[in-house]
PDB file of C-alpha atoms in Angstrom:
ATOM      1  CA  ILE A   1      -3.414 -70.316  66.862  1.00 68.00           C
ATOM      2  CA  GLU A   2      -0.399 -70.682  69.132  1.00 71.00           C
ATOM      3  CA  ASP A   3      -0.300 -68.061  71.876  1.00 75.00           C
ATOM      4  CA  GLY A   4       2.542 -67.835  74.376  1.00 75.00           C
ATOM      5  CA  ASP A   5       3.974 -71.222  73.380  1.00 77.00           C
ATOM      6  CA  LYS A   6       0.551 -72.776  74.045  1.00 82.00           C
ATOM      7  CA  LEU A   7      -1.933 -74.318  71.627  1.00 84.00           C
ATOM      8  CA  GLU A   8      -5.439 -75.597  72.443  1.00 83.00           C
ATOM      9  CA  PHE A   9      -6.724 -78.528  70.395  1.00 84.00           C
ATOM     10  CA  LEU A  10     -10.058 -80.080  71.394  1.00 85.00           C
ATOM     11  CA  ASP A  11      -9.573 -80.991  75.084  1.00 86.00           C
ATOM     12  CA  VAL A  12      -5.749 -80.967  74.950  1.00 87.00           C
ATOM     13  CA  LEU A  13      -3.495 -78.047  75.870  1.00 87.00           C
ATOM     14  CA  ILE A  14      -0.090 -78.348  74.182  1.00 85.00           C
ATOM     15  CA  THR A  15       2.773 -76.353  75.695  1.00 84.00           C
ATOM     16  CA  ARG A  16       6.119 -75.823  73.992  1.00 82.00           C
ATOM     17  CA  SER A  17       9.004 -76.282  76.427  1.00 76.00           C
ATOM     18  CA  THR A  18      11.806 -74.068  75.127  1.00 71.00           C
ATOM     19  CA  GLY A  19      14.389 -75.311  77.596  1.00 68.00           C
ATOM     20  CA  TYR A  20      14.116 -79.009  76.744  1.00 65.00           C
ATOM     21  CA  GLN A  21      12.914 -78.771  73.108  1.00 73.00           C
ATOM     22  CA  LEU A  22       9.824 -80.903  73.656  1.00 81.00           C
ATOM     23  CA  PHE A  23       6.077 -80.622  74.094  1.00 85.00           C
ATOM     24  CA  GLU A  24       3.997 -81.063  77.221  1.00 85.00           C
ATOM     25  CA  THR A  25       0.306 -81.913  77.173  1.00 88.00           C
ATOM     26  CA  THR A  26      -2.411 -81.449  79.752  1.00 89.00           C
ATOM     27  CA  ILE A  27      -6.199 -81.116  79.933  1.00 90.00           C
ATOM     28  CA  TYR A  28      -7.813 -78.049  78.350  1.00 89.00           C
ATOM     29  CA  ARG A  29     -11.261 -76.789  79.347  1.00 89.00           C
ATOM     30  CA  LYS A  30     -13.039 -73.920  77.685  1.00 88.00           C
ATOM     31  CA  PRO A  31     -13.638 -70.754  79.728  1.00 88.00           C
ATOM     32  CA  THR A  32     -17.379 -71.468  79.462  1.00 89.00           C
ATOM     33  CA  TYR A  33     -17.037 -74.886  81.139  1.00 87.00           C
ATOM     34  CA  ALA A  34     -19.701 -75.025  83.893  1.00 89.00           C
ATOM     35  CA  ASP A  35     -18.175 -77.753  86.147  1.00 87.00           C
ATOM     36  CA  LEU A  36     -21.315 -79.893  85.803  1.00 88.00           C
ATOM     37  CA  LEU A  37     -21.690 -83.664  85.648  1.00 90.00           C
ATOM     38  CA  THR A  38     -24.234 -86.207  86.894  1.00 88.00           C
ATOM     39  CA  ASN A  39     -25.010 -85.222  90.471  1.00 91.00           C
ATOM     40  CA  TYR A  40     -24.251 -87.844  93.093  1.00 91.00           C
ATOM     41  CA  HIS A  41     -27.787 -87.578  94.491  1.00 90.00           C
ATOM     42  CA  SER A  42     -29.438 -88.141  91.097  1.00 87.00           C
ATOM     43  CA  TYR A  43     -31.793 -91.105  90.764  1.00 84.00           C
ATOM     44  CA  VAL A  44     -29.553 -93.101  88.425  1.00 84.00           C
ATOM     45  CA  SER A  45     -27.493 -96.255  88.721  1.00 83.00           C
ATOM     46  CA  MET A  46     -24.145 -96.092  90.507  1.00 86.00           C
ATOM     47  CA  GLN A  47     -22.546 -97.096  87.199  1.00 85.00           C
ATOM     48  CA  TYR A  48     -23.382 -93.652  85.793  1.00 86.00           C
ATOM     49  CA  LYS A  49     -21.964 -91.896  88.866  1.00 90.00           C
ATOM     50  CA  ASN A  50     -18.775 -93.944  88.725  1.00 89.00           C
ATOM     51  CA  GLY A  51     -18.528 -93.335  84.992  1.00 89.00           C
ATOM     52  CA  GLY A  52     -18.490 -89.554  85.355  1.00 90.00           C
ATOM     53  CA  ILE A  53     -15.394 -89.619  87.581  1.00 92.00           C
ATOM     54  CA  ILE A  54     -13.734 -92.563  85.802  1.00 92.00           C
ATOM     55  CA  THR A  55     -13.979 -90.800  82.442  1.00 92.00           C
ATOM     56  CA  MET A  56     -12.193 -87.706  83.745  1.00 92.00           C
ATOM     57  CA  VAL A  57      -9.497 -89.786  85.472  1.00 92.00           C
ATOM     58  CA  ASN A  58      -8.847 -91.915  82.367  1.00 92.00           C
ATOM     59  CA  ARG A  59      -8.644 -88.807  80.214  1.00 92.00           C
ATOM     60  CA  ALA A  60      -6.107 -87.283  82.592  1.00 91.00           C
ATOM     61  CA  LEU A  61      -3.966 -90.443  82.581  1.00 91.00           C
ATOM     62  CA  ILE A  62      -3.920 -90.527  78.769  1.00 90.00           C
ATOM     63  CA  ILE A  63      -3.397 -86.827  78.021  1.00 90.00           C
ATOM     64  CA  CYS A  64      -1.209 -85.494  80.848  1.00 88.00           C
ATOM     65  CA  SER A  65       2.445 -85.984  79.894  1.00 87.00           C
ATOM     66  CA  THR A  66       4.028 -85.158  83.274  1.00 85.00           C
ATOM     67  CA  TYR A  67       3.271 -86.147  86.842  1.00 87.00           C
ATOM     68  CA  THR A  68       3.048 -82.449  87.753  1.00 88.00           C
ATOM     69  CA  SER A  69       0.215 -81.818  85.284  1.00 89.00           C
ATOM     70  CA  LEU A  70      -1.412 -85.119  86.286  1.00 90.00           C
ATOM     71  CA  ALA A  71      -1.418 -84.128  89.964  1.00 91.00           C
ATOM     72  CA  ALA A  72      -2.908 -80.730  89.079  1.00 91.00           C
ATOM     73  CA  GLU A  73      -5.644 -82.434  87.048  1.00 92.00           C
ATOM     74  CA  PHE A  74      -6.480 -84.792  89.926  1.00 92.00           C
ATOM     75  CA  ILE A  75      -6.948 -81.723  92.145  1.00 92.00           C
ATOM     76  CA  GLU A  76      -9.276 -80.247  89.514  1.00 92.00           C
ATOM     77  CA  ILE A  77     -11.256 -83.515  89.336  1.00 92.00           C
ATOM     78  CA  ARG A  78     -11.671 -83.486  93.120  1.00 93.00           C
ATOM     79  CA  ARG A  79     -12.923 -79.887  92.986  1.00 93.00           C
ATOM     80  CA  ILE A  80     -15.475 -80.648  90.248  1.00 92.00           C
ATOM     81  CA  GLY A  81     -16.627 -83.812  92.024  1.00 93.00           C
ATOM     82  CA  LEU A  82     -17.172 -82.015  95.334  1.00 93.00           C
ATOM     83  CA  LEU A  83     -19.252 -79.348  93.572  1.00 92.00           C
ATOM     84  CA  ASN A  84     -21.550 -82.101  92.289  1.00 92.00           C
ATOM     85  CA  GLY A  85     -22.095 -83.884  95.601  1.00 91.00           C
ATOM     86  CA  TYR A  86     -19.359 -86.550  95.434  1.00 92.00           C
ATOM     87  CA  THR A  87     -17.352 -87.262  98.580  1.00 92.00           C
ATOM     88  CA  SER A  88     -13.565 -86.985  98.718  1.00 92.00           C
ATOM     89  CA  SER A  89     -13.211 -90.667  99.648  1.00 92.00           C
ATOM     90  CA  PHE A  90     -15.329 -91.700  96.641  1.00 92.00           C
ATOM     91  CA  ILE A  91     -13.187 -89.656  94.241  1.00 92.00           C
ATOM     92  CA  ASP A  92      -9.855 -90.676  95.805  1.00 92.00           C
ATOM     93  CA  THR A  93     -10.817 -94.368  95.650  1.00 93.00           C
ATOM     94  CA  ILE A  94     -11.495 -94.159  91.910  1.00 92.00           C
ATOM     95  CA  ILE A  95      -8.284 -92.200  91.313  1.00 92.00           C
ATOM     96  CA  GLY A  96      -6.277 -94.810  93.229  1.00 92.00           C
ATOM     97  CA  ILE A  97      -7.836 -97.752  91.371  1.00 91.00           C
ATOM     98  CA  LYS A  98      -7.417 -96.245  87.896  1.00 91.00           C
ATOM     99  CA  LEU A  99      -3.865 -95.068  88.617  1.00 89.00           C
ATOM    100  CA  SER A 100      -2.874 -98.553  89.801  1.00 90.00           C
ATOM    101  CA  GLN A 101      -4.442-100.129  86.717  1.00 88.00           C
ATOM    102  CA  TYR A 102      -2.645 -97.662  84.458  1.00 87.00           C
ATOM    103  CA  ARG A 103       0.770 -98.329  86.044  1.00 85.00           C
ATOM    104  CA  LYS A 104       0.216-102.090  85.947  1.00 85.00           C
ATOM    105  CA  LYS A 105      -0.801-101.922  82.298  1.00 82.00           C
ATOM    106  CA  ASN A 106       2.387-100.063  81.389  1.00 76.00           C
ATOM    107  CA  ASN A 107       4.627-102.405  83.381  1.00 73.00           C
ATOM    108  CA  ASP A 108       3.106-105.734  82.325  1.00 67.00           C
ATOM    109  CA  VAL A 109       4.049-107.501  79.127  1.00 54.00           C
ATOM    110  CA  ILE A 110       1.272-107.324  76.545  1.00 55.00           C
ATOM    111  CA  GLN A 111      -0.349-110.738  76.329  1.00 56.00           C
ATOM    112  CA  SER A 112      -2.256-112.115  73.389  1.00 54.00           C
ATOM    113  CA  PRO A 113      -6.015-112.533  73.950  1.00 57.00           C
ATOM    114  CA  GLN A 114      -7.024-115.891  75.306  1.00 59.00           C
ATOM    115  CA  SER A 115      -8.967-118.330  73.192  1.00 60.00           C
ATOM    116  CA  GLY A 116     -10.349-121.801  73.644  1.00 60.00           C
ATOM    117  CA  PRO A 117     -13.243-123.589  75.313  1.00 63.00           C
ATOM    118  CA  ASP A 118     -12.493-122.065  78.750  1.00 68.00           C
ATOM    119  CA  VAL A 119     -13.051-118.480  77.568  1.00 77.00           C
ATOM    120  CA  LYS A 120     -16.522-117.213  78.473  1.00 81.00           C
ATOM    121  CA  LYS A 121     -18.709-115.505  75.926  1.00 84.00           C
ATOM    122  CA  ARG A 122     -19.510-111.973  77.052  1.00 84.00           C
ATOM    123  CA  MET A 123     -23.146-110.893  76.843  1.00 86.00           C
ATOM    124  CA  TYR A 124     -24.438-107.365  77.490  1.00 87.00           C
ATOM    125  CA  VAL A 125     -27.889-106.964  79.039  1.00 85.00           C
ATOM    126  CA  GLU A 126     -29.743-103.690  79.580  1.00 85.00           C
ATOM    127  CA  ILE A 127     -32.212-103.578  82.471  1.00 83.00           C
ATOM    128  CA  PRO A 128     -34.312-100.682  83.840  1.00 84.00           C
ATOM    129  CA  PHE A 129     -33.032 -98.981  86.976  1.00 82.00           C
ATOM    130  CA  ILE A 130     -35.460 -99.246  89.917  1.00 82.00           C
ATOM    131  CA  GLU A 131     -32.829 -99.194  92.671  1.00 77.00           C
ATOM    132  CA  ASN A 132     -33.162-102.221  95.016  1.00 83.00           C
ATOM    133  CA  ALA A 133     -35.482-104.143  92.671  1.00 86.00           C
ATOM    134  CA  THR A 134     -32.918-103.856  89.887  1.00 84.00           C
ATOM    135  CA  LYS A 135     -30.102-105.109  92.097  1.00 85.00           C
ATOM    136  CA  GLU A 136     -32.179-108.086  93.237  1.00 88.00           C
ATOM    137  CA  PHE A 137     -33.130-108.937  89.658  1.00 87.00           C
ATOM    138  CA  ARG A 138     -29.503-108.688  88.510  1.00 87.00           C
ATOM    139  CA  ASN A 139     -28.306-110.969  91.311  1.00 88.00           C
ATOM    140  CA  LYS A 140     -30.956-113.592  90.482  1.00 89.00           C
ATOM    141  CA  ILE A 141     -30.027-113.617  86.794  1.00 88.00           C
ATOM    142  CA  THR A 142     -26.335-113.869  87.649  1.00 87.00           C
ATOM    143  CA  HIS A 143     -26.962-116.736  90.101  1.00 89.00           C
ATOM    144  CA  LEU A 144     -29.106-118.571  87.540  1.00 88.00           C
ATOM    145  CA  CYS A 145     -26.497-118.081  84.817  1.00 87.00           C
ATOM    146  CA  ASN A 146     -23.719-119.417  87.039  1.00 86.00           C
ATOM    147  CA  LYS A 147     -25.732-122.612  87.472  1.00 87.00           C
ATOM    148  CA  LEU A 148     -27.007-123.206  83.940  1.00 85.00           C
ATOM    149  CA  ARG A 149     -24.696-121.315  81.574  1.00 83.00           C
ATOM    150  CA  LEU A 150     -21.116-121.415  82.775  1.00 83.00           C
ATOM    151  CA  ASP A 151     -19.950-120.311  79.328  1.00 83.00           C
ATOM    152  CA  LEU A 152     -21.544-116.844  79.650  1.00 83.00           C
ATOM    153  CA  ASP A 153     -20.161-113.684  81.229  1.00 85.00           C
ATOM    154  CA  ILE A 154     -23.151-111.351  81.589  1.00 85.00           C
ATOM    155  CA  GLN A 155     -22.488-107.621  81.874  1.00 85.00           C
ATOM    156  CA  PHE A 156     -25.477-105.574  83.064  1.00 85.00           C
ATOM    157  CA  PHE A 157     -26.223-101.967  82.165  1.00 82.00           C
ATOM    158  CA  MET A 158     -28.791 -99.992  84.130  1.00 82.00           C
ATOM    159  CA  LYS A 159     -31.104 -97.829  82.053  1.00 81.00           C
ATOM    160  CA  PRO A 160     -32.311 -94.811  84.069  1.00 78.00           C
ATOM    161  CA  SER A 161     -35.978 -93.972  84.205  1.00 76.00           C
ATOM    162  CA  PRO A 162     -37.170 -91.189  81.877  1.00 75.00           C
ATOM    163  CA  ALA A 163     -37.019 -87.625  83.129  1.00 75.00           C
ATOM    164  CA  VAL A 164     -40.188 -86.197  84.650  1.00 75.00           C
ATOM    165  CA  GLN A 165     -40.424 -83.604  81.878  1.00 74.00           C
ATOM    166  CA  MET A 166     -40.831 -86.442  79.360  1.00 75.00           C
ATOM    167  CA  LEU A 167     -44.119 -87.402  81.030  1.00 77.00           C
ATOM    168  CA  TYR A 168     -45.704 -84.024  80.341  1.00 77.00           C
ATOM    169  CA  GLN A 169     -46.466 -82.362  77.038  1.00 74.00           C
ATOM    170  CA  THR A 170     -44.743 -78.990  77.167  1.00 73.00           C
ATOM    171  CA  LYS A 171     -45.609 -77.916  73.624  1.00 77.00           C
ATOM    172  CA  ASP A 172     -48.932 -77.641  71.891  1.00 79.00           C
ATOM    173  CA  PRO A 173     -49.490 -80.375  69.280  1.00 78.00           C
ATOM    174  CA  THR A 174     -48.874 -79.261  65.706  1.00 79.00           C
ATOM    175  CA  ASN A 175     -52.058 -78.747  63.769  1.00 80.00           C
ATOM    176  CA  LYS A 176     -52.424 -81.225  60.923  1.00 79.00           C
ATOM    177  CA  LYS A 177     -52.731 -78.384  58.420  1.00 78.00           C
ATOM    178  CA  MET A 178     -49.408 -76.924  59.582  1.00 81.00           C
ATOM    179  CA  LYS A 179     -47.299 -80.070  59.227  1.00 82.00           C
ATOM    180  CA  SER A 180     -44.544 -80.254  56.629  1.00 82.00           C
ATOM    181  CA  ASP A 181     -42.372 -83.033  55.162  1.00 86.00           C
ATOM    182  CA  VAL A 182     -45.443 -85.197  54.629  1.00 87.00           C
ATOM    183  CA  VAL A 183     -47.176 -87.160  51.873  1.00 88.00           C
ATOM    184  CA  TYR A 184     -50.904 -86.523  52.039  1.00 87.00           C
ATOM    185  CA  SER A 185     -54.109 -87.310  50.163  1.00 88.00           C
ATOM    186  CA  ILE A 186     -57.112 -85.029  49.601  1.00 87.00           C
ATOM    187  CA  LYS A 187     -60.542 -85.996  48.268  1.00 88.00           C
ATOM    188  CA  CYS A 188     -63.301 -84.084  46.529  1.00 88.00           C
ATOM    189  CA  THR A 189     -66.529 -83.787  48.518  1.00 87.00           C
ATOM    190  CA  GLN A 190     -68.769 -84.295  45.455  1.00 88.00           C
ATOM    191  CA  CYS A 191     -67.096 -86.744  43.050  1.00 87.00           C
ATOM    192  CA  GLN A 192     -64.646 -88.396  45.482  1.00 82.00           C
ATOM    193  CA  HIS A 193     -61.714 -87.838  43.122  1.00 87.00           C
ATOM    194  CA  SER A 194     -58.451 -87.868  45.062  1.00 87.00           C
ATOM    195  CA  TYR A 195     -55.006 -86.326  44.803  1.00 86.00           C
ATOM    196  CA  ILE A 196     -51.709 -87.378  46.420  1.00 85.00           C
ATOM    197  CA  GLU A 197     -48.889 -84.908  46.974  1.00 82.00           C
ATOM    198  CA  LEU A 198     -45.913 -84.288  49.219  1.00 77.00           C
ATOM    199  CA  ARG A 199     -45.320 -81.118  51.162  1.00 76.00           C
ATOM    200  CA  ARG A 200     -41.722 -80.497  52.151  1.00 70.00           C
ATOM    201  CA  SER A 201     -41.096 -76.958  53.380  1.00 58.00           C
ATOM    202  CA  GLY A 202     -44.537 -75.557  52.641  1.00 47.00           C
ATOM    203  CA  ARG A 203     -47.529 -75.875  54.914  1.00 46.00           C
ATOM    204  CA  LEU A 204     -50.923 -77.407  54.325  1.00 44.00           C
ATOM    205  CA  LYS A 205     -53.304 -74.502  54.400  1.00 43.00           C
ATOM    206  CA  ASN A 206     -57.051 -74.247  54.596  1.00 45.00           C
ATOM    207  CA  LYS A 207     -57.668 -73.105  51.030  1.00 45.00           C
ATOM    208  CA  PRO A 208     -61.036 -71.446  50.344  1.00 41.00           C
ATOM    209  CA  THR A 209     -62.999 -72.379  47.264  1.00 38.00           C
ATOM    210  CA  THR A 210     -62.201 -69.990  44.426  1.00 38.00           C
ATOM    211  CA  THR A 211     -64.899 -68.541  42.196  1.00 37.00           C
ATOM    212  CA  ILE A 212     -62.597 -67.000  39.565  1.00 37.00           C
ATOM    213  CA  THR A 213     -63.205 -68.493  36.135  1.00 36.00           C
ATOM    214  CA  THR A 214     -61.459 -66.130  33.700  1.00 39.00           C
ATOM    215  CA  PRO A 215     -59.208 -67.892  31.135  1.00 40.00           C
ATOM    216  CA  SER A 216     -56.144 -65.812  32.054  1.00 37.00           C
ATOM    217  CA  VAL A 217     -56.350 -66.869  35.678  1.00 31.00           C
ATOM    218  CA  ILE A 218     -56.961 -70.521  34.792  1.00 32.00           C
ATOM    219  CA  LYS A 219     -53.706 -70.608  32.794  1.00 35.00           C
ATOM    220  CA  GLU A 220     -51.784 -69.428  35.833  1.00 35.00           C
ATOM    221  CA  ILE A 221     -53.292 -72.143  38.039  1.00 36.00           C
ATOM    222  CA  THR A 222     -51.291 -75.327  37.504  1.00 45.00           C
ATOM    223  CA  PHE A 223     -52.151 -77.064  40.731  1.00 71.00           C
ATOM    224  CA  ALA A 224     -54.400 -80.018  39.871  1.00 79.00           C
ATOM    225  CA  VAL A 225     -56.658 -79.598  42.884  1.00 80.00           C
ATOM    226  CA  GLN A 226     -57.331 -75.953  42.121  1.00 82.00           C
ATOM    227  CA  GLN A 227     -57.909 -76.825  38.474  1.00 83.00           C
ATOM    228  CA  HIS A 228     -60.463 -79.422  39.516  1.00 84.00           C
ATOM    229  CA  GLN A 229     -62.278 -76.921  41.725  1.00 84.00           C
ATOM    230  CA  ILE A 230     -62.449 -74.337  38.940  1.00 85.00           C
ATOM    231  CA  GLU A 231     -63.569 -76.740  36.229  1.00 86.00           C
ATOM    232  CA  THR A 232     -66.188 -78.660  38.219  1.00 87.00           C
ATOM    233  CA  ARG A 233     -67.180 -76.105  40.871  1.00 87.00           C
ATOM    234  CA  HIS A 234     -66.562 -78.817  43.453  1.00 88.00           C
ATOM    235  CA  GLN A 235     -65.004 -78.341  46.849  1.00 86.00           C
ATOM    236  CA  MET A 236     -62.068 -80.278  48.255  1.00 84.00           C
ATOM    237  CA  ASN A 237     -62.358 -81.744  51.730  1.00 84.00           C
ATOM    238  CA  TRP A 238     -59.505 -79.838  53.383  1.00 81.00           C
ATOM    239  CA  ASP A 239     -60.834 -80.544  56.861  1.00 82.00           C
ATOM    240  CA  ASN A 240     -60.412 -84.327  56.569  1.00 84.00           C
ATOM    241  CA  PHE A 241     -57.364 -84.861  54.387  1.00 86.00           C
ATOM    242  CA  ARG A 242     -55.205 -87.882  55.189  1.00 88.00           C
ATOM    243  CA  ILE A 243     -51.493 -87.799  55.996  1.00 88.00           C
ATOM    244  CA  PHE A 244     -49.916 -91.068  54.858  1.00 88.00           C
ATOM    245  CA  MET A 245     -46.398 -90.587  56.214  1.00 85.00           C
ATOM    246  CA  GLN A 246     -43.830 -88.045  57.366  1.00 86.00           C
ATOM    247  CA  ASP A 247     -40.102 -88.033  56.601  1.00 86.00           C
ATOM    248  CA  ASN A 248     -37.340 -85.422  56.844  1.00 83.00           C
ATOM    249  CA  HIS A 249     -35.452 -86.891  53.866  1.00 84.00           C
ATOM    250  CA  TYR A 250     -36.671 -85.359  50.609  1.00 83.00           C
ATOM    251  CA  TYR A 251     -35.705 -88.242  48.305  1.00 83.00           C
ATOM    252  CA  ARG A 252     -37.441 -90.776  50.538  1.00 85.00           C
ATOM    253  CA  LEU A 253     -40.542 -88.596  50.401  1.00 85.00           C
ATOM    254  CA  LEU A 254     -40.427 -88.663  46.596  1.00 85.00           C
ATOM    255  CA  ILE A 255     -40.171 -92.456  46.572  1.00 85.00           C
ATOM    256  CA  LYS A 256     -43.046 -92.829  49.015  1.00 85.00           C
ATOM    257  CA  GLU A 257     -45.174 -90.409  47.011  1.00 85.00           C
ATOM    258  CA  SER A 258     -44.463 -92.351  43.814  1.00 85.00           C
ATOM    259  CA  LEU A 259     -45.327 -95.685  45.436  1.00 86.00           C
ATOM    260  CA  LEU A 260     -48.595 -94.309  46.789  1.00 86.00           C
ATOM    261  CA  ILE A 261     -49.540 -92.856  43.397  1.00 86.00           C
ATOM    262  CA  LYS A 262     -48.966 -96.252  41.760  1.00 85.00           C
ATOM    263  CA  ALA A 263     -50.864 -98.053  44.515  1.00 86.00           C
ATOM    264  CA  TYR A 264     -53.957 -95.818  44.746  1.00 86.00           C
ATOM    265  CA  GLU A 265     -53.981 -94.356  41.203  1.00 85.00           C
ATOM    266  CA  PRO A 266     -55.598 -91.029  42.196  1.00 86.00           C
ATOM    267  CA  GLU A 267     -57.656 -89.453  39.420  1.00 84.00           C
ATOM    268  CA  LEU A 268     -56.259 -85.919  39.790  1.00 84.00           C
ATOM    269  CA  ASN A 269     -52.567 -86.837  39.618  1.00 81.00           C
ATOM    270  CA  ARG A 270     -51.212 -86.156  36.131  1.00 72.00           C
ATOM    271  CA  THR A 271     -47.939 -88.031  36.689  1.00 66.00           C
ATOM    272  CA  THR A 272     -47.407 -91.682  37.518  1.00 60.00           C
ATOM    273  CA  HIS A 273     -44.335 -91.161  39.698  1.00 61.00           C
ATOM    274  CA  SER A 274     -42.032 -88.443  41.070  1.00 62.00           C
ATOM    275  CA  VAL A 275     -38.752 -90.365  40.726  1.00 64.00           C
ATOM    276  CA  PRO A 276     -37.751 -93.507  38.792  1.00 66.00           C
ATOM    277  CA  LEU A 277     -38.772 -96.574  40.795  1.00 63.00           C
ATOM    278  CA  ILE A 278     -35.828 -98.919  40.297  1.00 61.00           C
ATOM    279  CA  VAL A 279     -36.335-101.255  43.253  1.00 58.00           C
ATOM    280  CA  PHE A 280     -40.135-101.054  43.347  1.00 51.00           C
ATOM    281  CA  SER A 281     -40.706-100.910  39.595  1.00 48.00           C
ATOM    282  CA  ASP A 282     -44.119-102.605  39.905  1.00 51.00           C
ATOM    283  CA  GLY A 283     -45.276-100.501  42.832  1.00 47.00           C
ATOM    284  CA  LEU A 284     -46.293-101.768  46.266  1.00 45.00           C
TER     285      LEU A 284
END
């Protein structure tokens, strides 16, 4: 909603200029913006540190419609960078480079992309970031490529090492009986009859053996496993059931359940499939 001749849209602030009958645009940040980006002292490649400042500078050059708003945004970028450990010279160097590139791009005549045998094929390579070892490895690959493959232009991307918290298990593992969105199989302890079923939102519970045998109760029990327990007085092996697969997509679960039923032909399953098997009509 426009308020005071101003309208916020995503990261753009549009201002209506009543005197000149035109619009001005600048960068908009939410009041909850925390002024955080990759800290300069973080153990990541310099490409990531450059990218944090370059992204903000490029966004300012594209969105800001006047030099006044652009200058104000550069001041804001310097403030945010200093809060995150970047030096003024580092930030000013990037601003100067990107501003020169932007002005040159606007002044130069647009040229058609080059083609022919002299144009190098660009290849992107991701390598792990281990500081000096990564730089040495990159230089060796580049030197080798310049000797053997003059037609390649290799661009390297440094992949940072995983966070320390990823090396530790912060949550207790989910008990097998509490997992959902799974296709599982259960066997009888006496006759070894099996049953395959999917559990989507429900949970696999440790179900005690029932001793109720009245006809009225049996009619209410439609679950094949419970029916088998009542009719044969057998017990199902709920402590050692097998989980075949897990999937968050319900239709994929149905297909997998149907394929497993056709493949294993469990005795307690009363249906041959849960959904029509068009692609796998003959099973696995």
